[in-house]
Each structure stands twice: as C-alpha cells, then as structure tokens.
PDB file of N, CA and C in Angstrom:
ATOM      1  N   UNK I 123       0.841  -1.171   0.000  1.00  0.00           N
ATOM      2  CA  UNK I 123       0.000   0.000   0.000  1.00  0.00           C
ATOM      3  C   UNK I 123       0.887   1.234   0.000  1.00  0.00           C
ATOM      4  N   UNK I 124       0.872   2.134  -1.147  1.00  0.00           N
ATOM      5  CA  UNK I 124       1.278   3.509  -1.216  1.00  0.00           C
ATOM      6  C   UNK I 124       1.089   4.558   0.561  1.00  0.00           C
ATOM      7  N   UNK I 125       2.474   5.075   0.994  1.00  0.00           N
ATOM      8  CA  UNK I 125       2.154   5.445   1.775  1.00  0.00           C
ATOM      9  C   UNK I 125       2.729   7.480   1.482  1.00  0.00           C
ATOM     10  N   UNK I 126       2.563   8.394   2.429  1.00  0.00           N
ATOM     11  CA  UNK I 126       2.605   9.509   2.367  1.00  0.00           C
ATOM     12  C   UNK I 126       2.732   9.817   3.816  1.00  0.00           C
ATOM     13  N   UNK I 127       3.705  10.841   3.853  1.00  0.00           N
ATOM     14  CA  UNK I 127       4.032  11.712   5.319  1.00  0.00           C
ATOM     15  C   UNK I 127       2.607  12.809   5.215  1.00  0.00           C
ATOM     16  N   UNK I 128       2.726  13.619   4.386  1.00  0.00           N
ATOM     17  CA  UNK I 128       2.266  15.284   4.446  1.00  0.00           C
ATOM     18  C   UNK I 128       0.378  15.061   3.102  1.00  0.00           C
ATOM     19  N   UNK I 129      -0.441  15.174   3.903  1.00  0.00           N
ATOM     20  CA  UNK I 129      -1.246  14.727   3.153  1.00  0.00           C
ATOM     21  C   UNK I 129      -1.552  15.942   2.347  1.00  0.00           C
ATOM     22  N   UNK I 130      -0.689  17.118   3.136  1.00  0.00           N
ATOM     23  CA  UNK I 130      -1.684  18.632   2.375  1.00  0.00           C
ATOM     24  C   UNK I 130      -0.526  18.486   1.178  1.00  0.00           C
ATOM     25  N   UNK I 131       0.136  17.548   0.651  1.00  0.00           N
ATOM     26  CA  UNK I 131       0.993  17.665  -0.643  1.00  0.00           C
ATOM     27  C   UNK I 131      -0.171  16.621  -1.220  1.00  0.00           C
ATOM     28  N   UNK I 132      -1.086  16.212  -1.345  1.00  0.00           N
ATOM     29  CA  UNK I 132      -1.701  15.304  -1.918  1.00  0.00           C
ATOM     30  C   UNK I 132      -3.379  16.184  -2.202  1.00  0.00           C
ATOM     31  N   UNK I 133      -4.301  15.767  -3.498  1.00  0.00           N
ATOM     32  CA  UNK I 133      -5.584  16.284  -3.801  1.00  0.00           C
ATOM     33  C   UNK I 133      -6.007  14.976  -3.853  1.00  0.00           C
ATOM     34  N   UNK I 134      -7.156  15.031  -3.028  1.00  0.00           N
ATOM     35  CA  UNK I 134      -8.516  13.854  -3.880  1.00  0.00           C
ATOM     36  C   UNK I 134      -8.793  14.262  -4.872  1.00  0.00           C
ATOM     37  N   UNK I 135      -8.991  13.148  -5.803  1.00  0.00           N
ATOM     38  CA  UNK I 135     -10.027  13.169  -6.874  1.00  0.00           C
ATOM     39  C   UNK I 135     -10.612  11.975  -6.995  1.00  0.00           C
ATOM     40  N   UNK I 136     -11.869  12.863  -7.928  1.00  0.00           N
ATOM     41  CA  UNK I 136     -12.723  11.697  -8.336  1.00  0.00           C
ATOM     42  C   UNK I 136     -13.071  11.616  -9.638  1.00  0.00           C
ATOM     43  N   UNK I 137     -11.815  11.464 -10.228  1.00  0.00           N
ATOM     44  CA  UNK I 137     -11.870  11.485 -11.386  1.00  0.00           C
ATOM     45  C   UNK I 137     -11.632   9.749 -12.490  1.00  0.00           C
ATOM     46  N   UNK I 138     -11.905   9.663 -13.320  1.00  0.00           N
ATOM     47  CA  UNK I 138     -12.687   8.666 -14.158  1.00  0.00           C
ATOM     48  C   UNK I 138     -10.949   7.498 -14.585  1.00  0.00           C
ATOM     49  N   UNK I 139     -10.374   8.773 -14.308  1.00  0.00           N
ATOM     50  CA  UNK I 139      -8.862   7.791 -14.769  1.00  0.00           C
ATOM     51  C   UNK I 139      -8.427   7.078 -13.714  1.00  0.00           C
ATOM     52  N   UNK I 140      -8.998   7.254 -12.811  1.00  0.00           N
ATOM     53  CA  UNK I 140      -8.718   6.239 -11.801  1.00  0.00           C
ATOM     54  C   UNK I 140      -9.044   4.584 -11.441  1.00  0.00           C
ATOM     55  N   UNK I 141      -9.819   4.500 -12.392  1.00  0.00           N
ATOM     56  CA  UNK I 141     -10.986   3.608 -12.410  1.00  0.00           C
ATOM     57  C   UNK I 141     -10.702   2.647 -13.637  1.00  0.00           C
ATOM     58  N   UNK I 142      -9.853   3.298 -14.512  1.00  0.00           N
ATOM     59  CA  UNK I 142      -9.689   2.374 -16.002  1.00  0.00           C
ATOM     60  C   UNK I 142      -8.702   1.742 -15.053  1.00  0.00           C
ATOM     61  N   UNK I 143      -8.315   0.396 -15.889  1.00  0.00           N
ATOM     62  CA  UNK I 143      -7.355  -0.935 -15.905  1.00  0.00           C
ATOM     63  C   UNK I 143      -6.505  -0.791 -17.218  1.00  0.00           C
ATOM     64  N   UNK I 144      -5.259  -1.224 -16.752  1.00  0.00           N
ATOM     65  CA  UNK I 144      -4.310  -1.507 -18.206  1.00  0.00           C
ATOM     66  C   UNK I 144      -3.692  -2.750 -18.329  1.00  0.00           C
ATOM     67  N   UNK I 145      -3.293  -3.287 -19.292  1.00  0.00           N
ATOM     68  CA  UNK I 145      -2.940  -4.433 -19.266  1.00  0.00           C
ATOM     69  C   UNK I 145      -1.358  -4.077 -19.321  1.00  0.00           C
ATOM     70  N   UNK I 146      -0.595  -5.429 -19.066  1.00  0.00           N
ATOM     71  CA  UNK I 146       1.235  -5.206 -18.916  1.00  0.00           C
ATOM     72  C   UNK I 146       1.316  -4.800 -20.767  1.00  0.00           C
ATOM     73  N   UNK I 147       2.368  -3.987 -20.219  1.00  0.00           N
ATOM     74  CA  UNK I 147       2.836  -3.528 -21.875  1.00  0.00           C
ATOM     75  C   UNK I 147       1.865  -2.206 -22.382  1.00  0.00           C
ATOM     76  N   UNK I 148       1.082  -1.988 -21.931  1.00  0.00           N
ATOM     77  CA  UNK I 148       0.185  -0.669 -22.456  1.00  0.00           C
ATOM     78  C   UNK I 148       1.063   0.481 -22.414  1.00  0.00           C
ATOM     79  N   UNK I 149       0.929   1.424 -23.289  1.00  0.00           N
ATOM     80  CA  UNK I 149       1.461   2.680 -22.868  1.00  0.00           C
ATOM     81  C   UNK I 149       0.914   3.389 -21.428  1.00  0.00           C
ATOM     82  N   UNK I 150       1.324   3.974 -20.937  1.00  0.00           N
ATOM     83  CA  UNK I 150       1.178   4.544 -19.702  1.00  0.00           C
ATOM     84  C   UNK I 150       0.086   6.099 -20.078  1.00  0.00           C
ATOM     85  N   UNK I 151      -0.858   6.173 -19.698  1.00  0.00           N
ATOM     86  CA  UNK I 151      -1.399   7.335 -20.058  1.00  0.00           C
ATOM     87  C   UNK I 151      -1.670   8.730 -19.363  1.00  0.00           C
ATOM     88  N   UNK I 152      -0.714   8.320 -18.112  1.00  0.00           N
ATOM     89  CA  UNK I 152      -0.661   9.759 -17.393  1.00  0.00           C
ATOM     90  C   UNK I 152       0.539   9.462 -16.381  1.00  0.00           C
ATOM     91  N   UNK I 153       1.741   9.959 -15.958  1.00  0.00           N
ATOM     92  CA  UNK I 153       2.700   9.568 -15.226  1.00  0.00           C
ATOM     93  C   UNK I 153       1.951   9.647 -14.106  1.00  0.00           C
ATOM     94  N   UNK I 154       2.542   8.030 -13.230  1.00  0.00           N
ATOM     95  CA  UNK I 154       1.856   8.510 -11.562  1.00  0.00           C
ATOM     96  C   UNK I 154       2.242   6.694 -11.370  1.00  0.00           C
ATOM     97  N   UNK I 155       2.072   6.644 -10.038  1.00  0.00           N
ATOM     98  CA  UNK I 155       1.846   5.501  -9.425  1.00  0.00           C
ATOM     99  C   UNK I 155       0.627   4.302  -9.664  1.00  0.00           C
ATOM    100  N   UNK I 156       1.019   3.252 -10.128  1.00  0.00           N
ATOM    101  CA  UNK I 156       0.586   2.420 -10.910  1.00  0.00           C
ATOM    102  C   UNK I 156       0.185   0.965  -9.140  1.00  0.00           C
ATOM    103  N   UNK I 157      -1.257   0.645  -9.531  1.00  0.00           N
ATOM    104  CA  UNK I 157      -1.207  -0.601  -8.301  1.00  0.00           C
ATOM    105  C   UNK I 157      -1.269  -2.044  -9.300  1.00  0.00           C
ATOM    106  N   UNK I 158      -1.085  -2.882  -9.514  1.00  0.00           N
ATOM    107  CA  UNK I 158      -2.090  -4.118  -9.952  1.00  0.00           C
ATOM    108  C   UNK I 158      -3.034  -4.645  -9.091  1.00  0.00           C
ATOM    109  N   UNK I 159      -4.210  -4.741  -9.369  1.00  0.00           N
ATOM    110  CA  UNK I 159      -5.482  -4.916  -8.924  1.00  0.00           C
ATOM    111  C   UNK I 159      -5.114  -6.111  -8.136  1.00  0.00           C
ATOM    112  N   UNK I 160      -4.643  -7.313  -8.619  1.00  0.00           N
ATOM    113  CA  UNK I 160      -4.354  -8.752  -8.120  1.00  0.00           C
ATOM    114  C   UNK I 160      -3.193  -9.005  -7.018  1.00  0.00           C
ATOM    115  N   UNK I 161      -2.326  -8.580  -7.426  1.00  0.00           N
ATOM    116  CA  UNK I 161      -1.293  -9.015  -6.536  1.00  0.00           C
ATOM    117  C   UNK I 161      -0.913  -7.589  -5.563  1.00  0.00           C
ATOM    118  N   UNK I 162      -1.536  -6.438  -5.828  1.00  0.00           N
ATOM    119  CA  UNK I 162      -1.427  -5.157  -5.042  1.00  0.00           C
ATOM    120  C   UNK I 162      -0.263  -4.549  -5.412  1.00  0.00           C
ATOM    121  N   UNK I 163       0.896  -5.190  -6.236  1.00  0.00           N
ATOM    122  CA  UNK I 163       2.704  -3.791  -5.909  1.00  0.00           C
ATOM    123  C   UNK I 163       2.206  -3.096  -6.973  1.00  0.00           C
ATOM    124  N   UNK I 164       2.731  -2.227  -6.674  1.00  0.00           N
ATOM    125  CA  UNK I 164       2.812  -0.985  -6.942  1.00  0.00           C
ATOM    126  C   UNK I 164       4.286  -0.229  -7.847  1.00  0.00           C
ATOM    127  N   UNK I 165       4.088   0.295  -8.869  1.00  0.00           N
ATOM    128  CA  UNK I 165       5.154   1.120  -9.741  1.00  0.00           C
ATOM    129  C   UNK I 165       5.005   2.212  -9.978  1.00  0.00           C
ATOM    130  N   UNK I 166       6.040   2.428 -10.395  1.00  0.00           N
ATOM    131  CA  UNK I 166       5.984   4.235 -11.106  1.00  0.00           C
ATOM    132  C   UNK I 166       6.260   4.212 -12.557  1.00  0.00           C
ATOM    133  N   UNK I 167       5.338   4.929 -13.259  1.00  0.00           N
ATOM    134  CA  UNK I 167       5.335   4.701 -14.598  1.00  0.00           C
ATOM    135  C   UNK I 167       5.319   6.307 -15.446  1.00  0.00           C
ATOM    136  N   UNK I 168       6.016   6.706 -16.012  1.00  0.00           N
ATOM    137  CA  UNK I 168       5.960   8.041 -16.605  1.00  0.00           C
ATOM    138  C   UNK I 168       5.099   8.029 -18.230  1.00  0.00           C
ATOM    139  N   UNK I 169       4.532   9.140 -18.494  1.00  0.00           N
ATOM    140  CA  UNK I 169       3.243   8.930 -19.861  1.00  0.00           C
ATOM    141  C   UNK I 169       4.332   8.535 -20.968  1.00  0.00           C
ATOM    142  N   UNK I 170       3.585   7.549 -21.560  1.00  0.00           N
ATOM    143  CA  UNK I 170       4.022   7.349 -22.977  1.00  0.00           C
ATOM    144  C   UNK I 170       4.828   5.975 -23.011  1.00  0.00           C
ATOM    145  N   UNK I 171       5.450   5.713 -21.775  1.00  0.00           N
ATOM    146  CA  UNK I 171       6.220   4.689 -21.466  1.00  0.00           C
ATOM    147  C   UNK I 171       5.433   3.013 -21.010  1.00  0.00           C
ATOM    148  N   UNK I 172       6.100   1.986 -21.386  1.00  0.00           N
ATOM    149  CA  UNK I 172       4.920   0.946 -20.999  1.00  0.00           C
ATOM    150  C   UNK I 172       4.878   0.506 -19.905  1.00  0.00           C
ATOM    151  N   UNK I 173       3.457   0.222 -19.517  1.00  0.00           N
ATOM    152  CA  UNK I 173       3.251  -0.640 -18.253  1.00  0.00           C
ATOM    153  C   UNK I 173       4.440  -1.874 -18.130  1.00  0.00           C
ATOM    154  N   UNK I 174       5.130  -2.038 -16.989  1.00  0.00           N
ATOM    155  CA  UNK I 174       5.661  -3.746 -16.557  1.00  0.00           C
ATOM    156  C   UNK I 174       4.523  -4.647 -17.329  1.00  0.00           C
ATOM    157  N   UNK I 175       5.381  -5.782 -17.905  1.00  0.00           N
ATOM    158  CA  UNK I 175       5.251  -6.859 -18.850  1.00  0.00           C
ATOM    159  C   UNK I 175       4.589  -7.820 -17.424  1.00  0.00           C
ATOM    160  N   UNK I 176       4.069  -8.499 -18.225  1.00  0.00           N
ATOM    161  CA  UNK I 176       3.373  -9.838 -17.603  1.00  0.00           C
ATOM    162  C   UNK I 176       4.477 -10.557 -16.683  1.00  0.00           C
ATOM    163  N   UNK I 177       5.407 -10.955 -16.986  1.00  0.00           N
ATOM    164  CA  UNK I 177       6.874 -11.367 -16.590  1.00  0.00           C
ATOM    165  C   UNK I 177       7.169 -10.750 -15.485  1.00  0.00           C
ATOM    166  N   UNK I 178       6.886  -9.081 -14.667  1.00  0.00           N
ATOM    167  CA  UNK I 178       7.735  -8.615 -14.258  1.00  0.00           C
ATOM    168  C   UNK I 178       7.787  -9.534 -12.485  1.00  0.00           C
ATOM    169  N   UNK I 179       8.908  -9.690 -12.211  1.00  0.00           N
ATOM    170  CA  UNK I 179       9.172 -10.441 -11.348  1.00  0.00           C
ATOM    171  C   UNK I 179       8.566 -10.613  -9.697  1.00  0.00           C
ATOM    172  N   UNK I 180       8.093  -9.163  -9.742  1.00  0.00           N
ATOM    173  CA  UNK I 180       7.084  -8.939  -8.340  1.00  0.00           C
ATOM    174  C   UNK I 180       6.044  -9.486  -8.192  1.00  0.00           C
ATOM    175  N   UNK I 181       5.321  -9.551  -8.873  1.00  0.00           N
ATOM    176  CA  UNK I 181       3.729 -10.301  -9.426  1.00  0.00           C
ATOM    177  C   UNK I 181       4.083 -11.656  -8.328  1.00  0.00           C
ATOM    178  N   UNK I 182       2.827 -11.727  -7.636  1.00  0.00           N
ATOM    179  CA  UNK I 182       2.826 -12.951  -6.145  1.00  0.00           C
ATOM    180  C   UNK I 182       0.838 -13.459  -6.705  1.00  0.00           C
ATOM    181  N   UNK I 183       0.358 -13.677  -7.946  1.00  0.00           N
ATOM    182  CA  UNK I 183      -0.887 -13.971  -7.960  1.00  0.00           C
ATOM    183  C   UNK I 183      -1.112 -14.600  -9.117  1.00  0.00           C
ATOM    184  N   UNK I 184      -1.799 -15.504  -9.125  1.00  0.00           N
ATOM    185  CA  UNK I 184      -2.388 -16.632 -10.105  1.00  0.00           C
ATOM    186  C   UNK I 184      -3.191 -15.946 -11.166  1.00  0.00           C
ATOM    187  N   UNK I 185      -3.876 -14.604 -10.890  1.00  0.00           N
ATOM    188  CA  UNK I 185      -4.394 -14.141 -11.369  1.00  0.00           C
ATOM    189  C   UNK I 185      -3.610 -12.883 -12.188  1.00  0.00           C
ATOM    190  N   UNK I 186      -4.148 -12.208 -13.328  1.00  0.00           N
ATOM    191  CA  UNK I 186      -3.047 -11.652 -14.048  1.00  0.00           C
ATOM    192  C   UNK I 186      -3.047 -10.279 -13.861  1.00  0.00           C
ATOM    193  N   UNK I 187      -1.598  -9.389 -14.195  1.00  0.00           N
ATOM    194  CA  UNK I 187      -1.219  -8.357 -14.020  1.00  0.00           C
ATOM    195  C   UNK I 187      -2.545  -7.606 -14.573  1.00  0.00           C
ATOM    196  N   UNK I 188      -2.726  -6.307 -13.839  1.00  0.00           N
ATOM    197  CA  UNK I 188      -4.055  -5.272 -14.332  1.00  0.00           C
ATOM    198  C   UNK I 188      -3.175  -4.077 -13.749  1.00  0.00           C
ATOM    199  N   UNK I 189      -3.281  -3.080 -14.364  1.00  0.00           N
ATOM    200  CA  UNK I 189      -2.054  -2.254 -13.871  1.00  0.00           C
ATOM    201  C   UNK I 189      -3.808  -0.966 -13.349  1.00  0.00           C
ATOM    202  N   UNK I 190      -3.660  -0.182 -12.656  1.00  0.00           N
ATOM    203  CA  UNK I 190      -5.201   0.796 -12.133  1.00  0.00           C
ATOM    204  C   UNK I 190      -3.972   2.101 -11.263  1.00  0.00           C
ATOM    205  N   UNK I 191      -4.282   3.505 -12.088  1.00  0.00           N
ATOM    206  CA  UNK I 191      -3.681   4.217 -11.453  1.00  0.00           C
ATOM    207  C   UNK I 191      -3.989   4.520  -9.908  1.00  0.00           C
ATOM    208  N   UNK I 192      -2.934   4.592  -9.250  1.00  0.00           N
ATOM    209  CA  UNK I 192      -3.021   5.281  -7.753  1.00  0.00           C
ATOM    210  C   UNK I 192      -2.649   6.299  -7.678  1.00  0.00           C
ATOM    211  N   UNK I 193      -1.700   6.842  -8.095  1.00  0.00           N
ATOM    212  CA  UNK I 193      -1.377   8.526  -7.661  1.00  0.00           C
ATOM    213  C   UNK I 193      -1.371   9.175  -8.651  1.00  0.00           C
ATOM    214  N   UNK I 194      -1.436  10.302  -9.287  1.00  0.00           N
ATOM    215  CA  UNK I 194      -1.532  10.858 -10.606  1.00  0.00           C
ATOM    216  C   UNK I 194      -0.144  12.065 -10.208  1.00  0.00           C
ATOM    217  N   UNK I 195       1.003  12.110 -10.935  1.00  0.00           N
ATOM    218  CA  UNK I 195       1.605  13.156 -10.914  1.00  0.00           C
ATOM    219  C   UNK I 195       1.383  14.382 -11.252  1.00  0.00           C
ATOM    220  N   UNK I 196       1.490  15.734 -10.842  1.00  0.00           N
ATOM    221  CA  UNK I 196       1.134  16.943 -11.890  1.00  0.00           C
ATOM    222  C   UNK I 196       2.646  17.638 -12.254  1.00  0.00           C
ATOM    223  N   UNK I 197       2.814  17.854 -13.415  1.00  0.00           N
ATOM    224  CA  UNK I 197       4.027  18.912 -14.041  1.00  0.00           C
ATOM    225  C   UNK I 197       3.362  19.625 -14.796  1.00  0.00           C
ATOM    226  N   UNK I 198       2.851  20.372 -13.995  1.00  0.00           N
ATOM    227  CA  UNK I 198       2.340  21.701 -14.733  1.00  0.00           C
ATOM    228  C   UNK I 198       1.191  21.805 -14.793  1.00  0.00           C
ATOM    229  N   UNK I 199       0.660  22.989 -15.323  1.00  0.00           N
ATOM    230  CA  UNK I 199      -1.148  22.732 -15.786  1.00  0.00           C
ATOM    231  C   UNK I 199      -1.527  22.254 -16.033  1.00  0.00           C
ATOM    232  N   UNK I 200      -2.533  21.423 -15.984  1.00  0.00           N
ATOM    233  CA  UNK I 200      -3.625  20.560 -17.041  1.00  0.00           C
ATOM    234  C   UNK I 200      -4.891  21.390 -17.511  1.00  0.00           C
TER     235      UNK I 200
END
C-alpha cells in the first residue's frame, strides 16, 4: 500500500482515470503511481512509457497483471 508523510501535498479526486485498468505492456497514459489490482505492488510509470510486462518479477498472484492508477503526478497545468 502507497504510503505519504504530508497529506496537504496530496488532492482527492474523483476522477474517471482512476478507475480504467491496463494491461502489462500498455502505454502509460498519465505519469503517476501504478497498483495491480491482483497481486497489489505498486510502480511508477511516466506517460508514454509501458506498463511492466506480464513477466515482471514482483507479481505474487495466479491471477493476471491489471495495472489501475493510484497517484496521478502533476508537471504543470492541465
């Protein structure tokens, strides 16, 4: 589980990108902290770059990699 000291460096949202699933190998569609639904670890993935492969060695579940953003980075405006 993603943890944090200072929560006033952090925003809720409730926003819709939180909620999609990616499969291993997808491009990454917003840099930020990445969970897999199944086995729970957690990565850091920057936009444009691909999700960890099916293979990647952390994976502890029978069931398969689903990559679901957890933290969303900001650099700059959106």
């Amino acid at each position: 589980m993603a943890k944090y000291k200072d929560a006033s460096e952090l925003t809720k949202s409730d926003s819709a990108e939180f909620d999609k699933t990616y499969k291993p190998g997808a491009t990454t569609p917003c840099s930020g902290i990445y969970i897999c639904i199944n086995c729970r670890d957690e990565i850091a993935s920057n936009v444009n770059n691909p999700l960890p492969p099916q293979n990647h060695r952390q994976h502890k579940s029978d069931k398969p990699i689903m990559w679901r953003l957890l933290v969303r980075t900001e650099n700059g405006p959106n």
